[in-house]
Amino acid sequence: MKKRLFCAGILVSTLLFGNISHVKAATLSETIESNGKKAEVFTSSDANSTNGRKTSITASFIEDPNDSDLTALVSLKGFIPSNLSKTGDKYHGNMYWPSKYNIYVQSFDSNDKVKIIESIPTNKIETVQVNETIGYTIGGDVSASKDSASGGLNASYSVQRSISYEQPDFKTIQKLDNTKAVSWNVIFNSTKHGYDKNSYHLFYGNQLFMKSRLYNNGINNLTEDKDLSTLISGGFSPNMAVALKAPKGTKESQLILSYRTYHDLYRLNWTGTEWWGSNQENATPTYATHAYKIDWTNHKVTFLY
């Protein structure tokens, strides 16, 4: 039998200054019980937004006398703007678009003792909807599971964090998974018409974002925003989670989040009889890095920079 007792409320304050906003929440404490065993859970969150890029961390610190270590389940959310832009004239069209988002998470502590023992999402996911859960069971066990599209609580977990996001026309690939760092690439896959970055036609080239082969002015012949994936027209809202383990007595560590966005340049050129499309990859990303302090003693997360 599992019981939960809430001991404190949440207070939220917001500080706005220029292009930076900062949101902090007070720690929420909770007692959990399973099969006669009890543990304390302390949940804290913090967030920061700089130049349109947002990171948000919510950590549940688990003080379990039945576990030899400390555990924290950490949700990592945010927003990365697509910075889509279109230019052109009658005979040319250019579209600067995001073809890949990279999310990189690193755990750092001076004693090199804090470890990432689980992360979600796992492996490769090509479905539009991504749903997974990471959970803790009293005694110290941590595991991850796939969820149905409807989500919901997993009764086998004492504490859990669920993630859910949509990725139309994109796919998620976990590129790195070790005890100090994890990363994911969210990569453009193909349009609903089946065109990808390497599509090729003898007469029309790459028709990736070409509306018509024979008509329209250049800039007006690029796919309209309403017909693009939301990850291209608006941006991506990452929603990942990690489980951290630390020796009892650990005072603090850091989680460093890095967002990288890789843009391609899609071009349309009028040949005199038809449109020709081409796509050029850009290997240099735009990026943002935010660091958060994980205070194991006081059960708090705090934005650092």
PDB file of N, CA and C in Angstrom, residues 41 58-62 72-75 132-138 141-145 152-163 241-243:
ATOM      1  N   VAL A  41      10.351  12.878   0.267  1.00  0.00           N
ATOM      2  CA  VAL A  41      10.608  13.439  -1.059  1.00  0.00           C
ATOM      3  C   VAL A  41      10.491  14.959  -0.970  1.00  0.00           C
ATOM      4  N   THR A  58      12.937  20.644 -12.660  1.00  0.00           N
ATOM      5  CA  THR A  58      12.216  20.254 -11.453  1.00  0.00           C
ATOM      6  C   THR A  58      12.850  18.979 -10.931  1.00  0.00           C
ATOM      7  N   ALA A  59      13.329  19.024  -9.692  1.00  0.00           N
ATOM      8  CA  ALA A  59      14.026  17.876  -9.104  1.00  0.00           C
ATOM      9  C   ALA A  59      13.282  17.382  -7.873  1.00  0.00           C
ATOM     10  N   SER A  60      13.071  16.070  -7.812  1.00  0.00           N
ATOM     11  CA  SER A  60      12.524  15.426  -6.621  1.00  0.00           C
ATOM     12  C   SER A  60      13.662  14.701  -5.911  1.00  0.00           C
ATOM     13  N   PHE A  61      14.069  15.238  -4.760  1.00  0.00           N
ATOM     14  CA  PHE A  61      15.132  14.636  -3.954  1.00  0.00           C
ATOM     15  C   PHE A  61      14.512  13.584  -3.030  1.00  0.00           C
ATOM     16  N   ILE A  62      15.063  12.377  -3.055  1.00  0.00           N
ATOM     17  CA  ILE A  62      14.488  11.281  -2.282  1.00  0.00           C
ATOM     18  C   ILE A  62      15.432  10.900  -1.151  1.00  0.00           C
ATOM     19  N   ALA A  72      17.844  11.665  -6.999  1.00  0.00           N
ATOM     20  CA  ALA A  72      17.048  12.800  -7.473  1.00  0.00           C
ATOM     21  C   ALA A  72      16.515  12.471  -8.863  1.00  0.00           C
ATOM     22  N   LEU A  73      15.206  12.584  -9.033  1.00  0.00           N
ATOM     23  CA  LEU A  73      14.594  12.475 -10.355  1.00  0.00           C
ATOM     24  C   LEU A  73      14.407  13.890 -10.877  1.00  0.00           C
ATOM     25  N   VAL A  74      14.974  14.164 -12.041  1.00  0.00           N
ATOM     26  CA  VAL A  74      15.037  15.542 -12.535  1.00  0.00           C
ATOM     27  C   VAL A  74      14.363  15.656 -13.897  1.00  0.00           C
ATOM     28  N   SER A  75      13.341  16.506 -13.979  1.00  0.00           N
ATOM     29  CA  SER A  75      12.698  16.823 -15.252  1.00  0.00           C
ATOM     30  C   SER A  75      13.402  18.007 -15.894  1.00  0.00           C
ATOM     31  N   GLU A 132       7.378   8.701 -22.171  1.00  0.00           N
ATOM     32  CA  GLU A 132       8.135   7.758 -21.346  1.00  0.00           C
ATOM     33  C   GLU A 132       8.101   8.210 -19.893  1.00  0.00           C
ATOM     34  N   THR A 133       8.392   7.270 -18.986  1.00  0.00           N
ATOM     35  CA  THR A 133       8.392   7.556 -17.552  1.00  0.00           C
ATOM     36  C   THR A 133       9.645   6.992 -16.909  1.00  0.00           C
ATOM     37  N   ILE A 134      10.190   7.752 -15.970  1.00  0.00           N
ATOM     38  CA  ILE A 134      11.299   7.275 -15.155  1.00  0.00           C
ATOM     39  C   ILE A 134      10.801   7.256 -13.709  1.00  0.00           C
ATOM     40  N   GLY A 135      11.086   6.167 -12.983  1.00  0.00           N
ATOM     41  CA  GLY A 135      10.508   6.035 -11.658  1.00  0.00           C
ATOM     42  C   GLY A 135      11.454   5.458 -10.628  1.00  0.00           C
ATOM     43  N   TYR A 136      11.132   5.743  -9.375  1.00  0.00           N
ATOM     44  CA  TYR A 136      11.910   5.283  -8.221  1.00  0.00           C
ATOM     45  C   TYR A 136      11.012   4.444  -7.326  1.00  0.00           C
ATOM     46  N   THR A 137      11.547   3.326  -6.852  1.00  0.00           N
ATOM     47  CA  THR A 137      10.848   2.465  -5.910  1.00  0.00           C
ATOM     48  C   THR A 137      11.580   2.494  -4.578  1.00  0.00           C
ATOM     49  N   ILE A 138      10.835   2.635  -3.478  1.00  0.00           N
ATOM     50  CA  ILE A 138      11.459   2.662  -2.156  1.00  0.00           C
ATOM     51  C   ILE A 138      12.394   1.466  -2.003  1.00  0.00           C
ATOM     52  N   ASP A 141      15.614   1.309  -6.215  1.00  0.00           N
ATOM     53  CA  ASP A 141      15.580   0.908  -7.622  1.00  0.00           C
ATOM     54  C   ASP A 141      15.044   2.041  -8.499  1.00  0.00           C
ATOM     55  N   VAL A 142      15.715   2.265  -9.637  1.00  0.00           N
ATOM     56  CA  VAL A 142      15.298   3.259 -10.620  1.00  0.00           C
ATOM     57  C   VAL A 142      15.188   2.584 -11.972  1.00  0.00           C
ATOM     58  N   SER A 143      14.106   2.852 -12.702  1.00  0.00           N
ATOM     59  CA  SER A 143      13.933   2.248 -14.022  1.00  0.00           C
ATOM     60  C   SER A 143      13.119   3.175 -14.907  1.00  0.00           C
ATOM     61  N   ALA A 144      13.123   2.876 -16.208  1.00  0.00           N
ATOM     62  CA  ALA A 144      12.383   3.662 -17.189  1.00  0.00           C
ATOM     63  C   ALA A 144      11.408   2.760 -17.914  1.00  0.00           C
ATOM     64  N   SER A 145      10.306   3.350 -18.394  1.00  0.00           N
ATOM     65  CA  SER A 145       9.304   2.567 -19.109  1.00  0.00           C
ATOM     66  C   SER A 145       8.656   3.413 -20.182  1.00  0.00           C
ATOM     67  N   GLY A 152      -0.338   8.645 -17.799  1.00  0.00           N
ATOM     68  CA  GLY A 152      -0.907   8.120 -16.569  1.00  0.00           C
ATOM     69  C   GLY A 152       0.164   7.647 -15.615  1.00  0.00           C
ATOM     70  N   LEU A 153      -0.244   7.412 -14.358  1.00  0.00           N
ATOM     71  CA  LEU A 153       0.686   7.000 -13.325  1.00  0.00           C
ATOM     72  C   LEU A 153       1.006   5.522 -13.427  1.00  0.00           C
ATOM     73  N   ASN A 154       2.240   5.174 -13.109  1.00  0.00           N
ATOM     74  CA  ASN A 154       2.679   3.786 -13.045  1.00  0.00           C
ATOM     75  C   ASN A 154       2.632   3.360 -11.583  1.00  0.00           C
ATOM     76  N   ALA A 155       1.750   2.419 -11.268  1.00  0.00           N
ATOM     77  CA  ALA A 155       1.512   2.041  -9.871  1.00  0.00           C
ATOM     78  C   ALA A 155       2.714   1.376  -9.222  1.00  0.00           C
ATOM     79  N   SER A 156       3.675   0.911 -10.021  1.00  0.00           N
ATOM     80  CA  SER A 156       4.826   0.215  -9.445  1.00  0.00           C
ATOM     81  C   SER A 156       5.874   1.183  -8.902  1.00  0.00           C
ATOM     82  N   TYR A 157       5.759   2.481  -9.225  1.00  0.00           N
ATOM     83  CA  TYR A 157       6.738   3.467  -8.784  1.00  0.00           C
ATOM     84  C   TYR A 157       6.261   4.207  -7.533  1.00  0.00           C
ATOM     85  N   SER A 158       7.193   4.477  -6.630  1.00  0.00           N
ATOM     86  CA  SER A 158       6.897   5.321  -5.466  1.00  0.00           C
ATOM     87  C   SER A 158       6.951   6.798  -5.843  1.00  0.00           C
ATOM     88  N   VAL A 159       7.901   7.155  -6.708  1.00  0.00           N
ATOM     89  CA  VAL A 159       8.056   8.514  -7.232  1.00  0.00           C
ATOM     90  C   VAL A 159       8.352   8.390  -8.716  1.00  0.00           C
ATOM     91  N   GLN A 160       7.793   9.256  -9.536  1.00  0.00           N
ATOM     92  CA  GLN A 160       8.043   9.145 -10.971  1.00  0.00           C
ATOM     93  C   GLN A 160       8.020  10.498 -11.649  1.00  0.00           C
ATOM     94  N   ARG A 161       8.682  10.529 -12.810  1.00  0.00           N
ATOM     95  CA  ARG A 161       8.662  11.679 -13.692  1.00  0.00           C
ATOM     96  C   ARG A 161       8.310  11.189 -15.092  1.00  0.00           C
ATOM     97  N   SER A 162       7.289  11.795 -15.686  1.00  0.00           N
ATOM     98  CA  SER A 162       6.874  11.415 -17.030  1.00  0.00           C
ATOM     99  C   SER A 162       7.201  12.536 -18.005  1.00  0.00           C
ATOM    100  N   ILE A 163       7.547  12.152 -19.219  1.00  0.00           N
ATOM    101  CA  ILE A 163       7.820  13.132 -20.270  1.00  0.00           C
ATOM    102  C   ILE A 163       6.853  12.913 -21.421  1.00  0.00           C
ATOM    103  N   ALA A 241      14.247  13.706 -19.007  1.00  0.00           N
ATOM    104  CA  ALA A 241      14.393  13.493 -17.566  1.00  0.00           C
ATOM    105  C   ALA A 241      15.603  12.610 -17.304  1.00  0.00           C
ATOM    106  N   VAL A 242      16.244  12.839 -16.162  1.00  0.00           N
ATOM    107  CA  VAL A 242      17.376  12.012 -15.742  1.00  0.00           C
ATOM    108  C   VAL A 242      17.197  11.645 -14.276  1.00  0.00           C
ATOM    109  N   ALA A 243      17.813  10.534 -13.892  1.00  0.00           N
ATOM    110  CA  ALA A 243      17.873  10.125 -12.492  1.00  0.00           C
ATOM    111  C   ALA A 243      19.315  10.218 -12.031  1.00  0.00           C
TER     112      ALA A 243
END
